[in-house]
Coordinates of C-alpha atoms and ligand atoms in Angstrom, one line a residue:
X1 CA -22.0 -14.5 -21.9
X2 CA -23.8 -16.1 -19.0
X3 CA -25.8 -13.7 -16.9
X4 CA -27.0 -14.4 -13.4
X5 CA -28.1 -12.5 -10.5
X6 CA -28.5 -12.6 -6.7
X7 CA -31.2 -13.2 -4.1
X8 CA -29.9 -10.3 -2.1
X9 CA -32.5 -7.6 -2.5
X10 CA -30.3 -4.8 -1.3
X11 CA -27.7 -5.7 -4.0
X12 CA -30.3 -6.1 -6.7
X13 CA -31.9 -2.8 -6.0
X14 CA -28.6 -1.0 -5.9
X15 CA -27.4 -2.5 -9.3
X16 CA -30.8 -1.5 -10.8
X17 CA -30.5 2.0 -9.5
X18 CA -26.9 2.5 -10.7
X19 CA -27.8 1.0 -14.1
X20 CA -30.7 3.5 -14.4
X21 CA -28.2 6.3 -13.9
X22 CA -25.4 5.0 -16.1
X23 CA -27.6 3.4 -18.8
X24 CA -25.4 0.5 -19.9
X25 CA -26.5 -1.6 -22.9
X26 CA -25.9 -4.8 -20.9
X27 CA -25.2 -6.0 -17.4
X28 CA -22.9 -9.0 -16.9
X29 CA -22.2 -10.6 -13.5
X30 CA -18.6 -11.8 -12.9
X31 CA -18.5 -15.4 -11.7
X32 CA -14.7 -15.8 -11.2
X33 CA -14.5 -18.7 -13.7
X34 CA -11.5 -19.2 -16.0
X35 CA -13.8 -19.4 -19.0
X36 CA -15.4 -16.0 -18.4
X37 CA -11.9 -14.5 -17.8
X38 CA -10.7 -15.8 -21.1
X39 CA -13.7 -14.5 -22.9
X40 CA -13.2 -11.0 -21.4
X41 CA -9.5 -11.1 -22.3
X42 CA -10.4 -12.0 -25.9
X43 CA -12.9 -9.2 -26.1
X44 CA -10.5 -6.7 -24.6
X45 CA -7.9 -7.6 -27.2
X46 CA -10.4 -7.1 -30.0
X47 CA -11.5 -3.8 -28.6
X48 CA -7.9 -2.6 -28.2
X49 CA -8.2 -2.3 -24.4
X50 CA -5.5 -4.9 -24.1
X51 CA -2.6 -6.0 -26.3
X52 CA -1.8 -9.7 -26.4
X53 CA 1.8 -10.6 -25.6
X54 CA 4.1 -13.4 -26.7
X55 CA 2.4 -16.4 -25.1
X56 CA 5.5 -18.7 -25.3
X57 CA 7.6 -16.3 -23.4
X58 CA 5.0 -14.6 -21.2
X59 CA 2.1 -17.1 -20.8
X60 CA -1.2 -15.6 -19.7
X61 CA 0.3 -12.0 -19.9
X62 CA -1.2 -8.9 -21.6
X63 CA -0.4 -5.2 -21.9
X64 CA -2.6 -2.2 -21.3
X65 CA -1.9 1.5 -21.9
X66 CA -3.7 4.2 -20.0
X67 CA -4.3 7.7 -21.3
X68 CA -1.1 9.8 -20.9
X69 CA -2.8 12.1 -18.3
X70 CA -4.1 9.1 -16.3
X71 CA -1.0 7.4 -15.0
X72 CA -1.1 7.8 -11.2
X73 CA -3.4 8.4 -8.2
X74 CA -4.9 11.8 -8.3
X75 CA -4.9 12.9 -4.7
X76 CA -6.3 16.4 -5.5
X77 CA -9.4 14.8 -7.0
X78 CA -9.9 12.3 -4.1
X79 CA -12.4 13.2 -1.5
X80 CA -13.8 12.0 1.8
X81 CA -17.4 12.9 1.9
X82 CA -18.6 12.9 5.5
X83 CA -21.6 14.9 6.8
X84 CA -19.2 16.9 9.0
X85 CA -16.0 18.3 7.6
X86 CA -14.2 17.8 10.9
X87 CA -14.7 14.0 10.6
X88 CA -12.6 14.0 7.4
X89 CA -9.9 16.0 9.1
X90 CA -7.2 18.4 7.8
X91 CA -5.6 15.3 6.1
X92 CA -8.3 14.9 3.5
X93 CA -10.1 16.8 0.8
X94 CA -13.7 17.1 1.9
X95 CA -17.0 17.5 0.2
X96 CA -20.5 17.3 1.7
X97 CA -22.2 14.0 0.6
X98 CA -25.2 15.6 -1.0
X99 CA -23.0 18.0 -3.1
X100 CA -20.6 15.2 -3.9
X101 CA -23.3 12.8 -5.1
X102 CA -24.8 15.6 -7.2
X103 CA -21.5 16.5 -8.8
X104 CA -20.5 12.9 -9.6
X105 CA -24.1 12.0 -10.7
X106 CA -23.8 14.5 -13.5
X107 CA -20.7 12.7 -14.9
X108 CA -22.1 9.2 -14.3
X109 CA -25.3 10.0 -16.0
X110 CA -25.6 8.0 -19.3
X111 CA -21.8 7.3 -19.0
X112 CA -22.2 3.6 -19.9
X113 CA -24.3 4.0 -23.0
X114 CA -23.0 1.6 -25.7
X115 CA -21.0 -0.3 -23.0
X116 CA -21.5 -3.2 -20.7
X117 CA -21.7 -2.8 -16.9
X118 CA -19.8 -5.6 -15.1
X119 CA -20.9 -6.5 -11.6
X120 CA -17.9 -7.8 -9.7
X121 CA -18.7 -9.3 -6.2
X122 CA -15.3 -9.6 -4.3
X123 CA -13.9 -10.4 -1.0
X124 CA -11.1 -8.6 0.6
X125 CA -9.4 -11.3 2.7
X126 CA -10.0 -15.0 2.5
X127 CA -13.7 -15.7 1.7
X128 CA -15.5 -16.3 5.0
X129 CA -12.8 -15.1 7.3
X130 CA -13.9 -12.9 10.2
X131 CA -11.3 -10.4 9.0
X132 CA -12.7 -10.1 5.5
X133 CA -15.1 -7.6 3.9
X134 CA -17.3 -8.0 0.9
X135 CA -17.5 -5.4 -1.8
X136 CA -19.3 -5.2 -5.2
X137 CA -17.7 -3.1 -7.9
X138 CA -19.8 -2.0 -10.9
X139 CA -17.5 -0.9 -13.8
X140 CA -17.6 -0.4 -17.6
X141 CA -14.0 -1.4 -17.9
X142 CA -12.8 -4.9 -18.8
X143 CA -9.3 -3.9 -17.7
X144 CA -10.8 -3.3 -14.2
X145 CA -12.6 -6.6 -14.2
X146 CA -9.4 -8.5 -15.2
X147 CA -7.3 -6.7 -12.6
X148 CA -9.9 -7.3 -9.9
X149 CA -9.8 -11.0 -10.7
X150 CA -6.1 -10.9 -9.7
X151 CA -6.2 -8.4 -6.9
X152 CA -9.2 -9.8 -5.0
X153 CA -11.1 -13.0 -4.5
X154 CA -13.9 -12.2 -7.0
X155 CA -16.9 -14.1 -8.2
X156 CA -19.5 -16.6 -7.0
X157 CA -17.9 -17.4 -3.7
X158 CA -17.9 -13.7 -2.7
X159 CA -21.5 -13.3 -3.9
X160 CA -22.6 -16.3 -1.8
X161 CA -21.4 -14.4 1.3
X162 CA -24.1 -11.9 0.7
X163 CA -26.8 -14.5 1.1
X164 CA -25.9 -14.6 4.8
X165 CA -25.1 -11.0 5.4
X166 CA -26.3 -7.8 3.8
X167 CA -23.2 -5.8 4.4
X168 CA -21.1 -4.9 1.4
X169 CA -19.2 -1.8 0.1
X170 CA -21.0 -0.3 -2.9
X171 CA -18.2 0.5 -5.4
X172 CA -19.2 2.3 -8.6
X173 CA -16.7 3.0 -11.4
X174 CA -17.1 4.4 -14.9
X175 CA -14.4 5.4 -17.3
X176 CA -16.9 8.0 -18.6
X177 CA -14.9 10.2 -21.0
X178 CA -11.5 9.6 -19.2
X179 CA -11.5 13.3 -18.9
X180 CA -9.2 14.7 -16.2
X181 CA -11.6 17.6 -15.8
X182 CA -14.4 15.2 -15.1
X183 CA -12.5 12.9 -12.8
X184 CA -13.5 12.3 -9.2
X185 CA -12.6 9.6 -6.6
X186 CA -15.2 9.9 -3.9
X187 CA -15.6 8.0 -0.6
X188 CA -18.7 8.1 1.4
X189 CA -17.7 6.2 4.6
X190 CA -21.0 6.8 6.3
X191 CA -22.8 5.1 3.4
X192 CA -20.1 2.4 2.8
X193 CA -19.9 3.7 -0.7
X194 CA -17.2 4.6 -3.3
X195 CA -17.8 6.5 -6.5
X196 CA -14.9 6.8 -9.0
X197 CA -15.4 8.3 -12.4
X198 CA -13.2 9.6 -15.3
X199 CA -10.1 7.5 -14.6
X200 CA -8.7 4.2 -15.8
X201 CA -5.6 4.1 -13.6
X202 CA -5.4 1.2 -11.1
X203 CA -5.0 3.2 -7.9
X204 CA -8.1 5.2 -8.8
X205 CA -10.3 2.4 -10.2
X206 CA -9.4 -1.0 -8.5
X207 CA -11.7 0.0 -5.8
X208 CA -10.9 -2.9 -3.5
X209 CA -7.4 -1.5 -3.0
X210 CA -6.7 2.0 -1.7
X211 CA -10.3 3.1 -1.7
X212 CA -11.9 0.1 0.2
X213 CA -9.0 -1.6 1.9
X214 CA -7.5 1.6 3.3
X215 CA -9.9 4.6 3.2
X216 CA -13.2 2.9 3.8
X217 CA -11.7 0.1 5.9
X218 CA -9.8 2.5 8.2
X219 CA -13.2 4.2 8.9
X220 CA -14.9 0.9 9.6
X221 CA -11.9 -0.4 11.6
X222 CA -12.1 2.5 14.1
X223 CA -15.7 1.6 14.8
X224 CA -15.1 -2.1 15.0
X225 CA -11.8 -1.7 16.8
X226 CA -9.2 -3.1 14.4
X227 CA -6.5 -1.6 12.2
X228 CA -6.5 -1.2 8.4
X229 CA -2.9 -0.1 7.5
X230 CA -0.6 0.6 4.6
X231 CA 1.8 -2.1 5.6
X232 CA 3.6 -5.1 4.2
X233 CA 3.5 -8.4 6.1
X234 CA 6.4 -10.8 6.0
X235 CA 7.4 -14.0 7.8
X236 CA 11.0 -14.7 8.9
X237 CA 11.6 -18.4 9.4
X238 CA 14.4 -19.4 11.7
X239 CA 16.4 -22.6 11.1
X240 CA 14.3 -24.4 13.7
X241 CA 11.2 -23.8 11.6
X242 CA 9.7 -21.1 13.9
X243 CA 8.3 -18.2 11.9
X244 CA 8.0 -14.7 13.3
X245 CA 5.9 -12.1 11.4
X246 CA 6.4 -8.4 11.1
X247 CA 4.3 -5.6 9.6
X248 CA 6.0 -2.5 8.2
X249 CA 4.8 0.8 6.9
X250 CA 6.9 3.0 4.5
X251 CA 5.6 5.8 2.3
X252 CA 5.2 4.9 -1.4
X253 CA 8.6 4.4 -3.2
X254 CA 10.6 3.4 -0.1
X255 CA 11.0 -0.3 -1.2
X256 CA 8.1 -1.9 0.7
X257 CA 7.6 -4.6 -2.1
X258 CA 11.3 -5.4 -2.2
X259 CA 11.5 -5.7 1.6
X260 CA 8.4 -8.0 1.6
X261 CA 10.3 -10.4 -0.8
X262 CA 13.7 -10.0 0.7
X263 CA 16.4 -12.5 -0.3
X264 CA 18.8 -13.3 2.7
X265 CA 22.3 -12.1 2.0
X266 CA 25.1 -14.6 1.4
X267 CA 26.7 -14.0 4.8
X268 CA 23.5 -14.9 6.7
X269 CA 22.5 -17.8 4.5
X270 CA 24.5 -20.2 6.7
X271 CA 21.9 -19.4 9.4
X272 CA 19.2 -20.9 7.2
X273 CA 16.7 -18.1 7.3
X274 CA 13.7 -18.2 4.9
X275 CA 11.4 -15.4 4.1
X276 CA 7.7 -15.7 3.5
X277 CA 5.7 -13.0 1.8
X278 CA 2.2 -12.4 3.1
X279 CA 1.6 -9.0 1.5
X280 CA 3.4 -6.0 0.1
X281 CA 0.9 -3.1 0.6
X282 CA -2.0 -3.5 3.0
X283 CA -2.5 -5.2 6.4
X284 CA -5.7 -5.7 8.3
X285 CA -5.0 -6.4 11.9
X286 CA -7.1 -7.6 14.8
X287 CA -6.6 -8.4 18.5
X288 CA -7.6 -12.1 18.8
X289 CA -8.8 -14.0 21.9
X290 CA -5.1 -14.6 22.9
X291 CA -4.6 -10.8 23.3
X292 CA -2.1 -10.7 20.4
X293 CA -2.3 -8.8 17.2
X294 CA -3.1 -10.9 14.1
X295 CA -2.9 -9.7 10.5
X296 CA -4.1 -10.7 7.1
X297 CA -3.3 -9.2 3.7
X298 CA -6.8 -8.4 2.2
X299 CA -5.4 -8.6 -1.3
X300 CA -4.7 -11.5 -3.6
X301 CA -2.3 -9.9 -6.0
X302 CA 0.5 -7.3 -6.4
X303 CA 0.0 -4.1 -8.2
X304 CA 3.6 -3.2 -8.3
X305 CA 5.8 -0.5 -9.9
X306 CA 7.8 -2.0 -12.8
X307 CA 10.8 0.4 -13.3
X308 CA 13.7 -0.8 -11.2
X309 CA 12.3 -4.3 -10.8
X310 CA 15.1 -6.8 -11.8
X311 CA 16.8 -9.9 -10.6
X312 CA 19.1 -7.9 -8.3
X313 CA 16.5 -5.7 -6.6
X314 CA 13.7 -8.3 -6.4
X315 CA 14.3 -11.8 -8.0
X316 CA 11.1 -13.2 -6.4
X317 CA 9.0 -10.5 -8.2
X318 CA 10.8 -11.2 -11.4
X319 CA 9.6 -14.9 -11.1
X320 CA 6.1 -13.8 -10.1
X321 CA 5.5 -11.7 -13.1
X322 CA 6.6 -14.3 -15.7
X323 CA 3.0 -15.5 -16.2
X324 CA -0.7 -14.4 -15.7
X325 CA 0.3 -10.8 -15.4
X326 CA -1.3 -7.6 -16.7
X327 CA 1.4 -5.0 -17.6
X328 CA 0.4 -1.4 -17.7
X329 CA 2.4 1.4 -19.5
X330 CA 5.6 -0.5 -20.2
X331 CA 7.6 -0.8 -23.4
X332 CA 6.4 -3.4 -26.0
X333 CA 9.4 -5.1 -27.6
X334 CA 9.4 -6.4 -31.2
X335 CA 9.3 -10.0 -29.9
X336 CA 6.0 -9.4 -28.0
X337 CA 7.6 -9.2 -24.6
X338 CA 8.0 -6.2 -22.4
X339 CA 10.7 -3.9 -20.9
X340 CA 11.1 -1.0 -18.5
X341 CA 13.9 1.1 -17.3
X342 CA 15.9 -1.0 -14.9
X343 CA 14.7 -4.3 -16.2
X344 CA 16.9 -7.4 -16.6
X345 CA 18.9 -7.9 -19.7
X346 CA 20.0 -5.7 -22.5
X347 CA 18.2 -2.4 -23.3
X348 CA 16.1 -3.2 -26.4
X349 CA 17.3 -1.5 -29.6
X350 CA 13.8 -0.4 -30.3
X351 CA 10.2 -0.9 -29.2
X352 CA 6.8 0.8 -28.7
X353 CA 6.8 3.2 -25.7
X354 CA 4.1 3.4 -23.1
X355 CA 2.2 5.9 -25.1
X356 CA 2.2 3.7 -28.2
X357 CA 4.9 5.5 -30.2
X358 CA 7.9 4.0 -31.9
X359 CA 10.8 4.3 -29.4
X360 CA 14.5 3.9 -29.3
X361 CA 16.8 4.2 -26.2
X362 CA 18.3 7.7 -25.7
X363 CA 15.6 9.4 -27.9
X364 CA 15.1 13.0 -26.9
X365 CA 12.0 15.1 -26.9
X366 CA 11.7 18.6 -28.4
X367 CA 13.2 20.1 -25.2
X368 CA 16.2 17.8 -25.3
X369 CA 15.0 15.6 -22.5
X370 CA 15.5 11.8 -22.8
X371 CA 12.2 10.0 -23.5
X372 CA 11.5 7.1 -21.1
X373 CA 10.2 4.0 -22.8
X374 CA 8.1 3.0 -19.8
X375 CA 6.1 5.4 -17.7
X376 CA 7.9 6.0 -14.3
X377 CA 4.7 4.7 -12.6
X378 CA 4.2 1.7 -15.0
X379 CA 2.9 -1.3 -13.3
X380 CA 2.3 -5.1 -13.2
X381 CA -0.6 -6.8 -11.7
X382 CA 0.2 -10.4 -10.7
X383 CA -1.3 -13.1 -8.4
X384 CA 0.4 -13.5 -5.1
X385 CA 0.3 -17.3 -5.5
X386 CA 2.8 -16.9 -8.4
X387 CA 5.4 -15.6 -5.9
X388 CA 8.0 -18.3 -5.1
X389 CA 8.0 -17.3 -1.5
X390 CA 4.3 -16.7 -1.0
X391 CA 3.3 -17.6 2.5
X392 CA 1.4 -20.8 3.0
X393 CA -0.9 -18.9 5.4
X394 CA -2.4 -16.6 2.8
X395 CA -5.8 -18.4 3.0
X396 CA -5.8 -18.9 6.8
X397 CA -8.7 -17.1 8.3
X398 CA -6.9 -15.8 11.3
X399 CA -3.9 -14.6 9.4
X400 CA -0.5 -14.4 11.2
X401 CA 0.6 -13.2 14.6
X402 CA 2.6 -9.9 14.5
X403 CA 5.7 -9.7 16.7
X404 CA 6.9 -6.3 15.5
X405 CA 5.7 -3.2 13.7
X406 CA 8.2 -1.1 11.8
X407 CA 7.6 2.4 10.6
X408 CA 10.1 4.0 8.3
X409 CA 10.9 7.0 6.1
X410 CA 13.6 8.3 3.8
X411 CA 15.8 10.6 5.9
X412 CA 19.3 11.6 4.6
X413 CA 20.6 12.5 8.0
X414 CA 18.1 12.5 10.9
X415 CA 17.0 9.0 11.7
X416 CA 19.3 6.1 12.6
X417 CA 19.2 2.9 10.6
X418 CA 16.9 1.4 13.3
X419 CA 15.6 2.3 16.7
X420 CA 13.0 0.9 19.0
X421 CA 10.3 2.9 20.8
X422 CA 10.1 2.8 24.6
X423 CA 6.5 1.5 24.6
X424 CA 3.3 1.4 22.6
X425 CA 2.3 5.0 23.2
X426 CA 5.8 6.2 22.3
X427 CA 5.6 3.9 19.2
X428 CA 2.4 5.6 18.1
X429 CA 4.2 8.9 18.4
X430 CA 7.1 7.5 16.3
X431 CA 4.5 6.5 13.6
X432 CA 2.6 9.7 13.8
X433 CA 5.8 11.7 13.2
X434 CA 7.1 9.7 10.3
X435 CA 8.4 11.7 7.4
X436 CA 10.4 11.5 4.2
X437 CA 12.6 13.9 2.4
X438 CA 11.9 14.7 -1.2
X439 CA 14.4 13.2 -3.6
X440 CA 15.5 14.5 -7.0
X441 CA 13.1 12.0 -8.6
X442 CA 10.1 14.0 -7.4
X443 CA 8.9 17.5 -8.3
X444 CA 9.6 20.1 -5.7
X445 CA 12.5 21.2 -3.5
X446 CA 15.0 18.4 -2.8
X447 CA 15.3 17.7 0.9
X448 CA 11.9 19.1 1.8
X449 CA 10.4 17.1 4.6
X450 CA 7.0 15.6 4.0
X451 CA 5.1 14.2 6.9
X452 CA 3.4 10.9 6.2
X453 CA 2.1 9.4 9.5
X454 CA 2.1 5.6 9.4
X455 CA 2.4 6.1 5.6
X456 CA -1.4 6.7 5.8
X457 CA -1.6 10.4 4.9
X458 CA -3.2 9.8 1.5
X459 CA -5.2 6.8 2.7
X460 CA -6.8 7.5 6.1
X461 CA -10.5 7.8 5.6
X462 CA -11.1 10.1 8.6
X463 CA -9.5 12.7 10.8
X464 CA -6.0 11.6 11.6
X465 CA -6.2 13.1 15.0
X466 CA -8.8 10.5 15.9
X467 CA -6.8 7.9 14.0
X468 CA -3.8 8.4 16.4
X469 CA -6.3 8.1 19.3
X470 CA -7.6 4.8 17.8
X471 CA -4.0 3.5 17.6
X472 CA -3.5 4.4 21.3
X473 CA -6.7 2.5 22.2
X474 CA -5.7 -0.5 20.3
X475 CA -2.5 -0.7 22.4
X476 CA -4.7 -0.9 25.5
X477 CA -6.6 -3.9 24.1
X478 CA -3.6 -6.1 23.7
X479 CA -2.0 -8.4 26.3
X480 CA 1.2 -8.4 24.4
X481 CA 1.4 -5.6 21.9
X482 CA 4.0 -5.9 19.2
X483 CA 7.1 -3.8 19.8
X484 CA 7.3 -0.7 17.5
X485 CA 10.5 0.3 15.6
X486 CA 11.6 2.9 13.1
X487 CA 13.9 2.1 10.2
X488 CA 15.7 4.3 7.8
X489 CA 17.5 2.6 5.0
X490 CA 18.5 5.9 3.4
X491 CA 21.0 7.6 5.7
X492 CA 23.9 9.1 3.7
X493 CA 27.4 10.2 4.5
X494 CA 28.9 13.7 4.1
X495 CA 29.2 13.1 0.3
X496 CA 25.6 12.0 -0.1
X497 CA 26.4 8.3 -0.5
X498 CA 24.2 5.7 1.2
X499 CA 25.7 4.3 4.3
X500 CA 23.7 1.1 4.2
X501 CA 23.5 -1.2 1.2
X502 CA 19.8 -2.0 1.8
X503 CA 17.9 -4.8 0.0
X504 CA 18.7 -8.3 1.3
X505 CA 21.2 -6.8 3.8
X506 CA 18.2 -5.4 5.7
X507 CA 17.7 -8.8 7.1
X508 CA 20.6 -8.0 9.5
X509 CA 18.4 -5.2 10.9
X510 CA 15.3 -7.4 11.1
X511 CA 17.3 -10.0 13.0
X512 CA 18.0 -7.4 15.6
X513 CA 14.4 -6.4 15.7
X514 CA 13.4 -10.0 16.4
X515 CA 16.1 -10.4 19.0
X516 CA 14.7 -7.4 20.8
X517 CA 11.2 -8.9 20.6
X518 CA 12.5 -12.1 22.1
X519 CA 14.5 -10.3 24.8
X520 CA 17.7 -11.8 23.4
X521 CA 19.8 -8.6 23.3
X522 CA 20.2 -5.4 25.3
X523 CA 20.2 -2.0 23.6
X524 CA 21.5 1.5 24.2
X525 CA 19.0 4.1 25.5
X526 CA 19.0 7.4 23.6
X527 CA 16.6 10.3 23.7
X528 CA 14.6 9.0 20.7
X529 CA 14.5 5.3 21.7
X530 CA 16.7 2.2 21.9
X531 CA 19.5 1.7 19.3
X532 CA 21.6 -1.4 18.8
X533 CA 24.9 -2.2 20.3
X534 CA 27.1 -2.5 17.2
X535 CA 28.2 -5.9 18.2
X536 CA 24.6 -7.2 18.1
X537 CA 24.3 -6.6 14.3
X538 CA 25.6 -9.7 12.5
X539 CA 27.9 -8.4 9.8
X540 CA 29.1 -11.7 8.6
X541 CA 30.1 -11.4 4.9
X542 CA 29.3 -7.7 4.7
X543 CA 32.2 -5.3 4.7
X544 CA 31.5 -1.6 5.3
X545 CA 34.2 1.1 5.9
X546 CA 35.2 1.5 9.5
X547 CA 33.0 3.7 11.5
X548 CA 29.9 3.1 9.3
X549 CA 27.8 1.4 11.9
X550 CA 28.6 4.2 14.4
X551 CA 27.4 6.7 11.9
X552 CA 24.3 4.7 11.1
X553 CA 23.2 4.5 14.8
X554 CA 24.3 8.0 15.8
X555 CA 21.5 10.2 17.3
X556 CA 22.3 13.9 16.7
X557 CA 20.5 15.8 19.3
X558 CA 20.8 19.1 17.5
X559 CA 19.1 17.8 14.4
X560 CA 16.3 16.2 16.5
X561 CA 15.7 19.5 18.4
X562 CA 15.3 21.1 14.9
X563 CA 12.9 18.3 14.0
X564 CA 10.7 19.1 16.9
X565 CA 9.7 22.3 15.2
X566 CA 8.3 20.4 12.1
X567 CA 6.5 17.9 14.4
X568 CA 4.9 20.8 16.4
X569 CA 3.7 22.5 13.2
X570 CA 2.2 19.2 11.9
X571 CA 0.5 18.4 15.2
X572 CA -1.0 21.9 15.5
X573 CA -3.0 21.2 12.3
X574 CA -5.2 18.7 14.2
X575 CA -6.1 21.3 16.9
X576 CA -8.3 19.7 19.6
X577 CA -8.5 16.4 17.7
X578 CA -4.9 15.5 18.5
X579 CA -4.8 13.1 21.5
X580 CA -3.1 14.7 24.5
X581 CA -0.8 11.7 24.7
X582 CA 0.8 12.9 21.5
X583 CA 1.7 16.2 23.0
X584 CA 2.9 14.4 26.2
X585 CA 5.3 12.3 24.0
X586 CA 6.4 15.5 22.2
X587 CA 7.2 17.3 25.5
X588 CA 9.0 14.2 26.9
X589 CA 11.1 13.9 23.7
X590 CA 12.0 17.6 24.0
X591 CA 13.0 17.2 27.6
X592 CA 15.1 14.1 26.9
X593 CA 16.8 16.0 24.0
X594 CA 17.5 19.1 26.1
X595 CA 18.9 17.2 29.1
X596 CA 22.6 17.9 29.8
Ligands
LIG1 C1 0.7 2.2 -4.2 C2 1.0 3.4 -3.5 O1 0.5 2.2 -5.4 O2 1.2 3.4 -2.3 O3 0.8 1.1 -3.5 O4 1.0 4.5 -4.1
LIG2 MN1 0.9 1.5 -1.4

C-alpha cells in the first residue's frame, strides 16, 4: 500500500509520538482514493472485520458486527477533560487532563502491536469552506477508516489544507482489547484533542462525528462565536422555486432522520412542495455578513438507525442505502442481503443474527424473551450523495440560510403540536427546557421526564450554563434571527393513542412555521408562546376525528405550572453559571401561567 507523509511538522511530530506510544507494525496514510478503499475492504473481508454482501443486489455494500457489549455510545465512559471542573459543567463527566492522559496512556501503550496505524486526514464541512474544520484520526481499525471515508471528506484534499494552516483536531483511536473495562472516550477541548480507546462502535470511534463535530466544535464555536448543534437541516422548496431552510433539534430516537427526508403527503402534493435534505444530525451555523444565520452540515454521510427504516417511514433512506453502504449489527440473510426488524418485505424464514448466530423469527432465549435478529441500535453508514433528495447546496461553502429553528421532544400530554416563542431570548429558554418522556422502549420508569436542552445534553463540550449564555449572545449578533419554535409529534389522547399521524404529515406543521416566518398568518397568544389558528393548518386530504386539532394545540396551564418545578430543579444544577435571562424567562412564564 502506498505510503506518504506531510510537510506539516506539527502533524508529523504528533503521528510519530502517538506511534511511539501505540507501537503499530506499520503506518498507512489514507489518501481518499477508490483504489485504496477497495484494497482496505478486501483486507477487512479477509481478516473477518467485514462480511461481503450480495454485490448484485447490494453493490458496494458490506456487513460488520461489533462485540455484543459494544453496540452504543457509552456516556458513562465519556469525559470532558478541562483544567477546571467547572468548565465541563454538571452536564459532563469530568477528569483532570493530566490524570485522563495518564489513565488512557496505560491502555493505549503498545495497543497497536501487530496492527497497522491508519492516518486519516479529514475535513468536517466542504474542503476549504470558512465553516469547515480539519481533523486527523489515527486508528487501528479498517472499519473506522471505511466509515470515515463515507462520513467525512477524507484524504489528500483535507491533508493539503494543513499546508496552509496548522490547526487540526488530534483524534486518536485504538480498539485495544475492545474491553468495556478499558474503554474511555476522552475529550481535551483545551488541547483540541480526542482520545478514544477500547471501543469499535461508531458513535465512540468515528471521531469526526459526536466527538469533534459536537463536543469539541461546541467548545471552539463559543470562542469563535458560532454554533455547533445536534440538528437536522432541510430545505422546503415552494412551487415558485424559492427554498426556505430550517434547522431542528430533537433528542435521539425522535425521528430527526425521517423528518430531514420527509415525503410530502398526498393532500399537499398539489401545492408542488419539494424537500431537500442537507443533513440529519449536525449543523454548524454562523452569522454571515448579511446578518443572517447560515448553516452547513459538517458530515458527508448518514450513520442511521436501521430498525424501523422502511418504504413507509423513510423511502428516501431506503433508496440511499441500496449501494455503497456499511451495515452494522443487522441480520444476514441466506441470499447475502440484510434485514432488520421493521424492514421492507417479508420477515426472512432464517438468517444469521447480529451476534453471528443462526436465527429464526420468533426464537426465544432461555428466559422466554423473543430474540431480535438485528440489534436495536443496528446501523447503516451511507453517503449523503446517494440520497435522492440530497440538497444541491451540500458543497456550497456558505451553506444555507436558516429561516426557522425547531426544538422538540417527546411529550405525551404537555406540549402542543407546535408553538412559536415570543422572541430569541424566549426561544433560547424553550430550547433550554426541552425534555422527553421515557417510553416503554427504554430502560427505566415510563413517563419519567428527561431534560435534554437543545438535544445537546450528551454532546455539549462545556458547561451548559455558559452554553445558554452563548446562545443568547448569538441572538444579539443577528440582524434577522431565525424564529424559534417547539414541536411535539407525540401528543396522545386519553387512551394513549397518538393524536397526530407524523411522518410526511409534519409538512403541514412546517408550512405554518414558514408562514409565520414570512408574516403570512396570525397566531393565538398563550402563556407559553404562539399557537396556530386551526384554520391556518392545511388539512387537505388528512382526516382526523373532530376536535383533534383543538386537543393538539391546547395549552393546559395546570400541567405547565407543574412543569415549572422540573425546570427549576434543572436550572438550579447550574448555580451561578446559568444566565440571569433564563431565570427571567422562568419567572415571566410563571407569571403568565398564574394570571387570571
Ligand atoms: C446519534 C445519536 O447516533 O444522537 O445520532 O445518538
Ligand atoms: Mn444524533
